[in-house]
Short mmCIF file of C-alpha atoms in Angstrom, two decimals:
data_model
loop_
_atom_site.label_atom_id
_atom_site.label_comp_id
_atom_site.label_asym_id
_atom_site.label_seq_id
_atom_site.Cartn_x
_atom_site.Cartn_y
_atom_site.Cartn_z
CA MET A 1 69.52 208.04 117.38
CA ILE A 2 72.30 205.53 116.91
CA PRO A 3 70.92 202.20 115.66
CA GLU A 4 71.52 199.17 117.83
CA ARG A 5 74.41 197.21 116.31
CA PHE A 6 74.00 194.01 118.28
CA PRO A 7 70.94 192.05 119.45
CA PRO A 8 70.14 192.36 123.19
CA THR A 9 70.98 188.69 123.75
CA PRO A 10 73.58 186.62 121.91
CA PRO A 11 72.27 184.01 119.49
CA GLY A 12 72.18 180.42 120.67
CA PRO A 13 74.49 177.77 119.26
CA GLY A 14 73.62 176.33 115.88
CA PRO A 15 73.43 172.63 115.06
CA VAL A 16 76.66 170.66 115.10
CA ALA A 17 78.00 170.65 111.55
CA PRO A 18 78.44 167.24 109.88
CA PHE A 19 81.95 165.85 109.62
CA ALA A 20 83.19 162.62 108.08
CA VAL A 21 86.35 160.98 109.37
CA PRO A 22 88.43 159.45 106.55
CA ALA A 23 87.97 155.70 106.26
CA VAL A 24 90.85 153.69 107.70
CA HIS A 25 92.04 150.60 105.83
CA GLY A 26 94.12 148.01 107.66
CA ALA A 27 96.64 145.41 106.58
CA ARG A 28 99.16 143.22 108.36
CA LEU A 29 102.57 142.31 107.00
CA ASP A 30 104.12 138.88 107.48
CA SER A 31 106.48 140.44 110.01
CA GLY A 32 103.50 141.36 112.21
CA LEU A 33 103.66 145.09 111.44
CA GLU A 34 100.19 146.63 111.25
CA VAL A 35 99.60 149.06 108.37
CA ARG A 36 96.74 151.55 108.65
CA THR A 37 95.98 153.97 105.84
CA ALA A 38 93.55 156.90 105.59
CA ARG A 39 93.38 158.46 102.15
CA ARG A 40 92.79 162.22 101.99
CA PRO A 41 92.87 163.41 98.39
CA GLY A 42 92.84 167.07 97.51
CA VAL A 43 95.99 168.24 99.27
CA PRO A 44 99.14 166.54 97.91
CA LEU A 45 100.66 165.76 101.31
CA VAL A 46 101.31 162.52 103.18
CA THR A 47 102.10 161.93 106.84
CA ALA A 48 103.65 158.66 108.00
CA LEU A 49 103.94 157.60 111.65
CA LEU A 50 105.77 154.51 112.83
CA VAL A 51 104.35 153.67 116.26
CA MET A 52 106.37 151.25 118.40
CA ASP A 53 105.83 149.62 121.77
CA ALA A 54 108.78 151.50 123.19
CA GLY A 55 107.28 153.95 125.64
CA GLU A 56 109.01 155.10 128.80
CA ALA A 57 106.79 152.72 130.80
CA THR A 58 108.86 149.82 129.39
CA VAL A 59 111.98 151.05 131.22
CA GLY A 60 112.89 150.12 134.79
CA GLY A 61 113.38 152.87 137.37
CA PRO A 62 117.21 152.68 137.50
CA GLN A 63 117.33 153.53 133.77
CA ALA A 64 114.48 156.05 133.74
CA GLY A 65 114.72 158.29 130.69
CA LEU A 66 116.25 155.60 128.45
CA ALA A 67 113.28 155.32 126.08
CA VAL A 68 113.18 159.10 125.69
CA LEU A 69 116.93 159.25 125.05
CA SER A 70 116.82 156.40 122.53
CA GLY A 71 114.10 158.14 120.54
CA LYS A 72 115.85 161.50 120.50
CA ALA A 73 119.18 159.93 119.57
CA LEU A 74 117.73 158.54 116.32
CA HIS A 75 118.51 161.95 114.82
CA GLY A 76 122.21 161.17 115.27
CA GLY A 77 122.36 159.19 112.03
CA THR A 78 122.11 155.67 110.66
CA VAL A 79 124.60 152.94 109.83
CA ARG A 80 124.82 154.48 106.33
CA ARG A 81 124.55 158.20 107.11
CA SER A 82 125.98 160.61 109.64
CA ALA A 83 123.74 163.09 111.43
CA VAL A 84 124.65 165.76 108.85
CA GLU A 85 124.02 163.42 105.93
CA LEU A 86 120.66 162.39 107.41
CA ALA A 87 119.65 166.03 107.88
CA CYS A 88 120.67 166.84 104.29
CA ALA A 89 118.68 163.90 102.91
CA LEU A 90 115.60 165.02 104.79
CA GLU A 91 116.06 168.62 103.66
CA ASP A 92 116.44 167.46 100.08
CA MET A 93 112.96 165.90 100.33
CA GLY A 94 111.49 169.00 101.96
CA THR A 95 110.68 167.26 105.22
CA HIS A 96 112.02 166.68 108.69
CA LEU A 97 111.95 163.70 111.00
CA ALA A 98 110.18 163.97 114.35
CA THR A 99 110.51 161.54 117.22
CA SER A 100 108.23 161.55 120.23
CA THR A 101 108.37 159.22 123.21
CA GLY A 102 105.54 159.08 125.72
CA TRP A 103 104.68 156.60 128.43
CA ASP A 104 103.00 154.18 126.02
CA SER A 105 104.92 154.42 122.73
CA THR A 106 107.69 155.93 120.66
CA VAL A 107 106.54 157.52 117.40
CA VAL A 108 108.82 158.39 114.48
CA SER A 109 107.08 160.58 111.92
CA LEU A 110 107.42 162.79 108.86
CA THR A 111 105.18 164.76 106.50
CA CYS A 112 106.14 165.31 102.87
CA ALA A 113 104.81 166.01 99.40
CA ALA A 114 102.92 162.99 98.05
CA ASP A 115 105.31 162.48 95.11
CA ARG A 116 108.24 162.20 97.55
CA PHE A 117 106.57 159.78 99.91
CA PRO A 118 108.28 156.58 98.63
CA ARG A 119 111.74 158.06 99.16
CA ALA A 120 110.77 159.52 102.52
CA LEU A 121 109.36 156.22 103.81
CA ARG A 122 112.53 154.38 102.82
CA LEU A 123 114.55 156.92 104.77
CA LEU A 124 112.26 156.58 107.79
CA SER A 125 112.74 152.81 107.72
CA GLU A 126 116.52 153.27 107.48
CA VAL A 127 116.49 155.45 110.59
CA VAL A 128 114.50 152.98 112.69
CA LEU A 129 115.85 149.66 111.40
CA THR A 130 119.54 150.63 111.21
CA PRO A 131 120.21 153.43 113.71
CA GLY A 132 123.86 154.35 113.98
CA TYR A 133 123.83 155.83 117.49
CA PRO A 134 127.32 157.36 117.18
CA GLY A 135 128.83 157.79 120.63
CA GLU A 136 129.34 161.54 120.31
CA GLU A 137 125.74 162.06 119.15
CA VAL A 138 124.33 159.99 121.99
CA GLU A 139 126.45 161.97 124.43
CA ARG A 140 125.26 165.28 122.97
CA THR A 141 121.63 164.18 123.15
CA ARG A 142 122.07 162.95 126.71
CA GLU A 143 123.51 166.31 127.77
CA GLN A 144 120.51 168.06 126.21
CA GLN A 145 118.18 165.80 128.15
CA LEU A 146 120.07 166.48 131.37
CA GLY A 147 119.86 170.20 130.67
CA GLY A 148 116.10 169.93 130.32
CA ILE A 149 115.87 168.07 133.62
CA ARG A 150 117.89 170.76 135.39
CA GLN A 151 115.79 173.51 133.84
CA ARG A 152 112.62 171.85 135.14
CA ARG A 153 113.59 172.83 138.66
CA MET A 154 113.80 176.49 137.60
CA TYR A 155 110.25 176.75 136.27
CA PRO A 156 107.48 176.63 138.91
CA ALA A 157 104.90 175.17 136.51
CA GLN A 158 107.16 172.27 135.56
CA LEU A 159 108.17 171.77 139.17
CA ALA A 160 104.54 171.55 140.28
CA THR A 161 103.67 169.14 137.46
CA ALA A 162 106.55 166.84 138.36
CA ALA A 163 105.61 166.99 142.04
CA ALA A 164 102.01 166.13 141.19
CA ALA A 165 103.08 162.93 139.45
CA ARG A 166 105.29 161.98 142.37
CA PHE A 167 102.62 162.54 145.01
CA PHE A 168 99.54 161.41 143.10
CA PHE A 169 101.05 157.97 142.42
CA ALA A 170 102.39 155.48 144.95
CA GLU A 171 106.09 155.51 145.65
CA GLY A 172 107.99 153.25 143.26
CA THR A 173 105.24 153.12 140.62
CA THR A 174 106.02 153.75 136.97
CA TYR A 175 104.00 156.93 136.52
CA GLY A 176 105.27 158.47 139.74
CA ARG A 177 108.66 159.28 138.26
CA PRO A 178 109.56 161.95 135.67
CA MET A 179 109.12 160.59 132.15
CA ALA A 180 112.45 161.99 130.98
CA GLY A 181 114.22 160.52 134.01
CA THR A 182 116.26 162.18 136.72
CA GLU A 183 119.77 163.59 136.71
CA GLY A 184 121.00 160.44 138.43
CA THR A 185 119.42 157.96 136.04
CA VAL A 186 120.13 159.82 132.79
CA ALA A 187 123.73 160.60 133.75
CA GLY A 188 124.39 156.86 133.92
CA LEU A 189 123.08 156.08 130.43
CA GLU A 190 125.62 155.26 127.73
CA ARG A 191 125.57 154.40 124.04
CA ALA A 192 125.41 150.65 124.77
CA HIS A 193 122.23 151.13 126.81
CA VAL A 194 120.60 153.08 123.98
CA ALA A 195 121.62 150.59 121.28
CA ASP A 196 120.47 147.61 123.35
CA TYR A 197 117.14 149.25 124.11
CA ALA A 198 116.45 149.99 120.44
CA ALA A 199 117.45 146.47 119.43
CA SER A 200 115.03 144.95 121.94
CA ARG A 201 112.06 147.35 121.67
CA TYR A 202 112.04 148.61 118.07
CA ARG A 203 110.28 145.54 116.70
CA PRO A 204 107.45 145.06 114.16
CA GLN A 205 105.12 142.87 116.21
CA GLY A 206 103.17 145.28 118.36
CA ALA A 207 104.08 148.20 116.06
CA ALA A 208 102.08 150.02 113.37
CA LEU A 209 102.78 152.13 110.32
CA VAL A 210 100.06 154.79 110.04
CA VAL A 211 99.77 156.78 106.82
CA ALA A 212 97.33 159.60 106.08
CA GLY A 213 97.19 161.71 102.94
CA ASP A 214 96.95 161.67 99.18
CA VAL A 215 98.15 158.11 98.61
CA ALA A 216 96.38 154.88 97.70
CA THR A 217 96.04 152.08 100.22
CA GLU A 218 97.59 149.53 97.85
CA GLU A 219 100.63 151.75 97.31
CA VAL A 220 101.14 152.12 101.06
CA THR A 221 100.98 148.36 101.61
CA ASP A 222 103.44 147.70 98.79
CA LEU A 223 105.84 150.36 100.07
CA ALA A 224 105.56 149.08 103.65
CA THR A 225 106.42 145.56 102.45
CA ASP A 226 109.40 146.94 100.54
CA CYS A 227 110.68 149.07 103.43
CA PHE A 228 109.82 146.91 106.45
CA GLY A 229 109.36 143.41 105.04
CA GLY A 230 112.63 142.09 106.47
CA TRP A 231 111.99 143.49 109.96
CA ARG A 232 111.44 140.75 112.53
CA GLY A 233 110.77 140.24 116.24
CA ARG A 234 108.54 141.21 119.12
CA ALA A 235 109.30 143.38 122.12
CA ALA A 236 108.69 141.65 125.43
CA PRO A 237 105.51 142.81 127.18
CA VAL A 238 106.02 145.17 130.13
CA GLU A 239 103.22 146.25 132.47
CA ALA A 240 103.37 149.72 134.04
CA THR A 241 102.26 150.36 137.62
CA ALA A 242 100.04 153.25 138.68
CA GLY A 243 98.60 152.92 142.19
CA ALA A 244 97.54 155.90 144.31
CA ARG A 245 99.94 157.28 146.92
CA PHE A 246 97.39 158.50 149.45
CA GLY A 247 93.91 157.39 150.42
CA GLU A 248 92.93 160.67 152.04
CA ARG A 249 93.34 164.37 151.30
CA ARG A 250 96.89 165.62 151.66
CA ILE A 251 98.60 168.97 151.12
CA VAL A 252 102.13 168.88 149.69
CA ILE A 253 104.13 172.11 149.43
CA VAL A 254 107.30 172.36 147.38
CA HIS A 255 108.95 175.30 149.12
CA ARG A 256 110.02 178.24 146.93
CA PRO A 257 111.16 181.00 149.32
CA GLY A 258 109.88 184.43 148.37
CA ALA A 259 107.62 183.18 145.56
CA VAL A 260 104.93 185.73 144.69
CA GLN A 261 102.83 183.08 142.99
CA SER A 262 101.73 179.54 143.78
CA GLU A 263 101.46 176.85 141.13
CA LEU A 264 98.61 174.50 142.08
CA ARG A 265 98.12 170.90 140.95
CA ILE A 266 95.14 169.17 142.56
CA GLY A 267 94.11 165.60 141.79
CA HIS A 268 94.81 161.91 142.24
CA ALA A 269 95.63 158.72 140.36
CA SER A 270 92.92 157.63 137.97
CA VAL A 271 91.84 154.93 135.52
CA PRO A 272 93.39 153.55 132.30
CA ARG A 273 92.48 154.99 128.90
CA ARG A 274 90.26 152.03 128.06
CA THR A 275 87.87 152.72 130.93
CA PRO A 276 84.21 152.28 129.92
CA ASP A 277 83.61 155.66 131.58
CA PHE A 278 85.74 157.52 129.04
CA PHE A 279 82.99 159.47 127.27
CA PRO A 280 81.11 160.47 130.44
CA LEU A 281 84.44 161.54 131.95
CA ILE A 282 85.42 163.85 129.11
CA VAL A 283 81.98 165.47 129.19
CA LEU A 284 82.29 165.82 132.95
CA ASN A 285 85.71 167.37 132.50
CA ALA A 286 84.42 169.89 129.95
CA VAL A 287 81.89 171.05 132.54
CA LEU A 288 84.39 171.20 135.41
CA GLY A 289 87.52 172.68 133.85
CA GLY A 290 88.00 171.56 130.27
CA ALA A 291 86.47 174.57 128.52
CA PHE A 292 86.61 178.34 128.92
CA THR A 293 83.01 178.36 130.18
CA SER A 294 83.70 175.62 132.74
CA ARG A 295 82.74 175.99 136.40
CA LEU A 296 86.32 176.37 137.55
CA ASN A 297 87.21 179.04 135.00
CA LEU A 298 84.03 181.03 135.57
CA ASN A 299 84.66 180.94 139.32
CA LEU A 300 88.42 181.43 139.70
CA ARG A 301 89.02 183.65 136.67
CA GLU A 302 85.81 185.48 135.83
CA ASP A 303 84.24 185.84 139.30
CA LYS A 304 87.13 185.87 141.80
CA GLY A 305 89.91 187.15 139.54
CA PHE A 306 92.39 184.73 141.12
CA THR A 307 94.00 183.52 137.89
CA TYR A 308 94.34 184.02 134.16
CA GLY A 309 93.11 180.49 133.62
CA VAL A 310 92.45 177.13 135.27
CA SER A 311 92.01 173.75 133.66
CA SER A 312 91.20 170.17 134.53
CA ARG A 313 92.19 167.01 132.65
CA PHE A 314 92.02 163.26 132.75
CA LEU A 315 95.50 162.15 131.62
CA LEU A 316 94.81 158.51 130.83
CA ARG A 317 97.41 155.96 129.75
CA ARG A 318 97.50 152.23 129.15
CA ALA A 319 97.93 151.11 132.73
CA GLY A 320 96.37 154.06 134.53
CA GLY A 321 96.33 157.80 134.60
CA MET A 322 95.56 160.85 136.66
CA PHE A 323 92.84 163.41 137.21
CA ARG A 324 94.48 166.84 137.57
CA ILE A 325 93.42 170.44 138.03
CA ALA A 326 96.07 173.05 137.27
CA THR A 327 96.33 176.79 137.80
CA ALA A 328 98.60 179.55 139.09
CA VAL A 329 97.50 182.18 141.62
CA ALA A 330 99.03 184.96 143.68
CA THR A 331 100.54 183.76 146.94
CA GLU A 332 98.07 185.70 149.09
CA VAL A 333 95.04 183.96 147.55
CA THR A 334 96.47 180.43 147.50
CA ALA A 335 94.23 179.06 150.25
CA ALA A 336 91.17 180.82 148.86
CA ALA A 337 91.80 179.34 145.41
CA VAL A 338 92.23 175.85 146.83
CA ARG A 339 88.96 176.27 148.72
CA GLU A 340 87.09 177.21 145.55
CA VAL A 341 88.60 174.35 143.53
CA LEU A 342 87.64 171.81 146.19
CA ALA A 343 84.14 173.25 146.54
CA GLU A 344 83.46 173.22 142.80
CA THR A 345 84.75 169.66 142.47
CA GLU A 346 82.70 168.41 145.41
CA ALA A 347 79.56 170.11 144.12
CA LEU A 348 79.85 168.61 140.65
CA VAL A 349 80.52 165.11 141.98
CA ALA A 350 77.59 165.36 144.38
CA GLY A 351 75.02 166.99 142.10
CA GLY A 352 76.19 166.43 138.56
CA PRO A 353 75.88 168.94 135.72
CA THR A 354 72.76 170.89 134.88
CA PRO A 355 71.03 170.02 131.59
CA ALA A 356 72.41 173.24 130.09
CA GLU A 357 75.96 172.42 131.22
CA LEU A 358 75.62 168.92 129.80
CA ARG A 359 74.51 170.24 126.42
CA GLY A 360 77.27 172.82 126.43
CA GLY A 361 79.94 170.26 127.27
CA ARG A 362 78.75 167.80 124.65
CA ASP A 363 78.44 170.46 121.95
CA TYR A 364 81.88 171.83 122.76
CA LEU A 365 83.56 168.43 122.45
CA ALA A 366 81.64 167.50 119.31
CA GLY A 367 82.32 170.91 117.80
CA ILE A 368 86.08 170.99 118.29
CA PHE A 369 86.62 167.40 117.13
CA PRO A 370 86.85 168.32 113.41
CA LEU A 371 89.43 170.99 114.26
CA ARG A 372 91.61 168.22 115.66
CA MET A 373 91.35 166.22 112.43
CA GLU A 374 92.12 168.91 109.85
CA THR A 375 95.64 167.99 108.73
CA THR A 376 97.18 164.72 107.62
CA ALA A 377 99.36 164.79 110.76
CA GLN A 378 96.30 165.15 113.01
CA VAL A 379 94.47 162.32 111.24
CA ALA A 380 97.50 160.03 111.49
CA SER A 381 97.97 160.88 115.17
CA GLY A 382 94.33 160.07 115.89
CA ILE A 383 94.65 156.68 114.18
CA ALA A 384 97.87 156.02 116.10
CA ARG A 385 96.13 156.65 119.43
CA VAL A 386 93.44 154.17 118.49
CA PHE A 387 96.14 151.58 117.81
CA VAL A 388 98.18 152.26 120.95
CA HIS A 389 95.20 151.92 123.27
CA GLY A 390 93.50 149.06 121.45
CA LEU A 391 90.31 151.05 120.81
CA PRO A 392 87.56 149.88 118.46
CA ALA A 393 88.22 150.35 114.75
CA ASP A 394 85.27 152.75 114.45
CA TYR A 395 86.31 154.86 117.44
CA LEU A 396 87.10 158.02 115.45
CA ALA A 397 84.06 157.68 113.19
CA GLN A 398 81.76 157.24 116.21
CA TYR A 399 83.45 159.76 118.51
CA ARG A 400 80.95 162.60 118.16
CA GLU A 401 77.92 160.32 118.39
CA ARG A 402 79.32 158.73 121.54
CA VAL A 403 79.89 162.16 123.06
CA ARG A 404 76.39 163.36 122.20
CA ALA A 405 74.83 160.19 123.67
CA VAL A 406 76.16 160.96 127.18
CA GLY A 407 73.38 161.78 129.65
CA VAL A 408 73.30 163.47 133.04
CA ASP A 409 73.03 160.13 134.85
CA ASP A 410 76.08 158.82 132.96
CA VAL A 411 78.13 161.79 134.11
CA VAL A 412 76.96 161.51 137.72
CA ARG A 413 77.82 157.80 137.90
CA ALA A 414 81.25 158.34 136.33
CA ALA A 415 82.00 161.31 138.59
CA ARG A 416 81.19 159.39 141.75
CA ARG A 417 83.23 156.39 140.63
CA ARG A 418 86.27 158.24 139.32
CA ILE A 419 86.67 161.49 141.29
CA HIS A 420 87.24 161.26 145.04
CA PRO A 421 87.13 164.74 146.63
CA ASP A 422 88.18 163.42 150.04
CA ALA A 423 91.30 161.84 148.53
CA LEU A 424 92.50 164.75 146.38
CA THR A 425 96.17 165.61 146.79
CA VAL A 426 96.85 169.36 146.72
CA VAL A 427 100.35 170.14 145.43
CA VAL A 428 101.58 173.71 145.81
CA ALA A 429 104.85 175.02 144.42
CA GLY A 430 105.17 178.24 146.39
CA ASP A 431 106.34 179.96 149.56
CA ALA A 432 105.58 177.47 152.34
CA ASP A 433 106.16 180.03 155.08
CA ARG A 434 103.29 182.13 153.77
CA VAL A 435 100.81 179.54 152.50
CA ALA A 436 101.20 176.56 154.85
CA PRO A 437 99.31 177.96 157.89
CA GLU A 438 96.12 178.61 155.90
CA LEU A 439 96.31 175.32 154.01
CA GLU A 440 96.33 173.25 157.19
CA SER A 441 92.54 173.53 157.37
CA PHE A 442 92.23 171.32 154.26
CA GLY A 443 94.29 168.37 155.47
CA PRO A 444 97.72 167.24 156.69
CA VAL A 445 100.52 169.40 155.27
CA GLU A 446 104.00 168.25 154.35
CA VAL A 447 106.69 170.62 153.13
CA HIS A 448 109.56 169.63 150.84
CA HIS A 449 112.53 171.98 150.77
CA ASP A 450 114.58 170.04 148.21
CA PHE A 451 112.74 168.60 145.23
#
């Protein structure tokens, strides 16, 4: 007789392991630059992020993509160094510079060995405070950005995501346009636009230097004063707009003749990141579509076999955000998949999670949190998000306790306030000739042949 290798039922989850977030120490330079330091001894690495109030939301529609272009073009060199010289200096220190522009901020970052941090921080300050923006480098970066915009139309997933933003948000609102701009807006951007934008938005007041790693707080403050002490000015406040496009359920099809698959994006405009419902919403999302064992994944993937995976998210920004469900299914099951997504969403909003689902969602979020704070870069990014959204200073330290304090009633109230099944917009990038007739039962259908 072969002995049984596994127990008849899998073991239950164990207790959530303890985890301590590194303490964050704050300082403020005379220039207004915030300095936030989290010391992590043991691994001789340091990550520095310079977070500036220069997100794409600060740009008007006619120049959409300018903030993204200005951030990318920083790699083109400084007043002192060409692009090649800058790259060589970074390589000599065993690091590389990364720039990332989102809706709410532009972040310039690097990670290096702790003993090279002073030199690396001086170079980072040189890049941001004295960008060269050579004309040929700006032109090259602009062409790369235009190439990415053109490629977006070739990939159904990117096409559906862009269409979701356009049709979830009201026409003319900030978040309703592509973050990297359009061919028309980016093609009109020149070096002068980039230089003027950096001069007006890359300012210390409203910015923060975040440092995480094996470095003392006092050393960081002294270095920040040395590197950024002469920096002056404040970027003018700009408020993004994020209203909903529709008040009832609508079906929008981006026609792709002959497509064998449909990319689905289902959702609507939602609340800002600082909503008091944040913790109930992320637990709700874990139950609906934010984890492998979520209702949507167990239904569409495990039970029906419609997709390899389906997910839901609350994408929340300073001025607003979106609730979005995303998946890809075969063309012939498009309507059936939409029906299941709508039914699961309606059921969760109406009845809330079961106690077991609530525990599972909370444990999942609390359990993965330490995995998102393992490296110096992850710790620095977490601190940067706290700064950008004006969250409480103890947000990271209290995150898991706040998650575990969410109850069923909290989730039900948040779901009914923040998810509106009757106003969900269903965006389909697929073959309209094949999918439109069956989708008409869910609401008014509009087809776009050129997007």
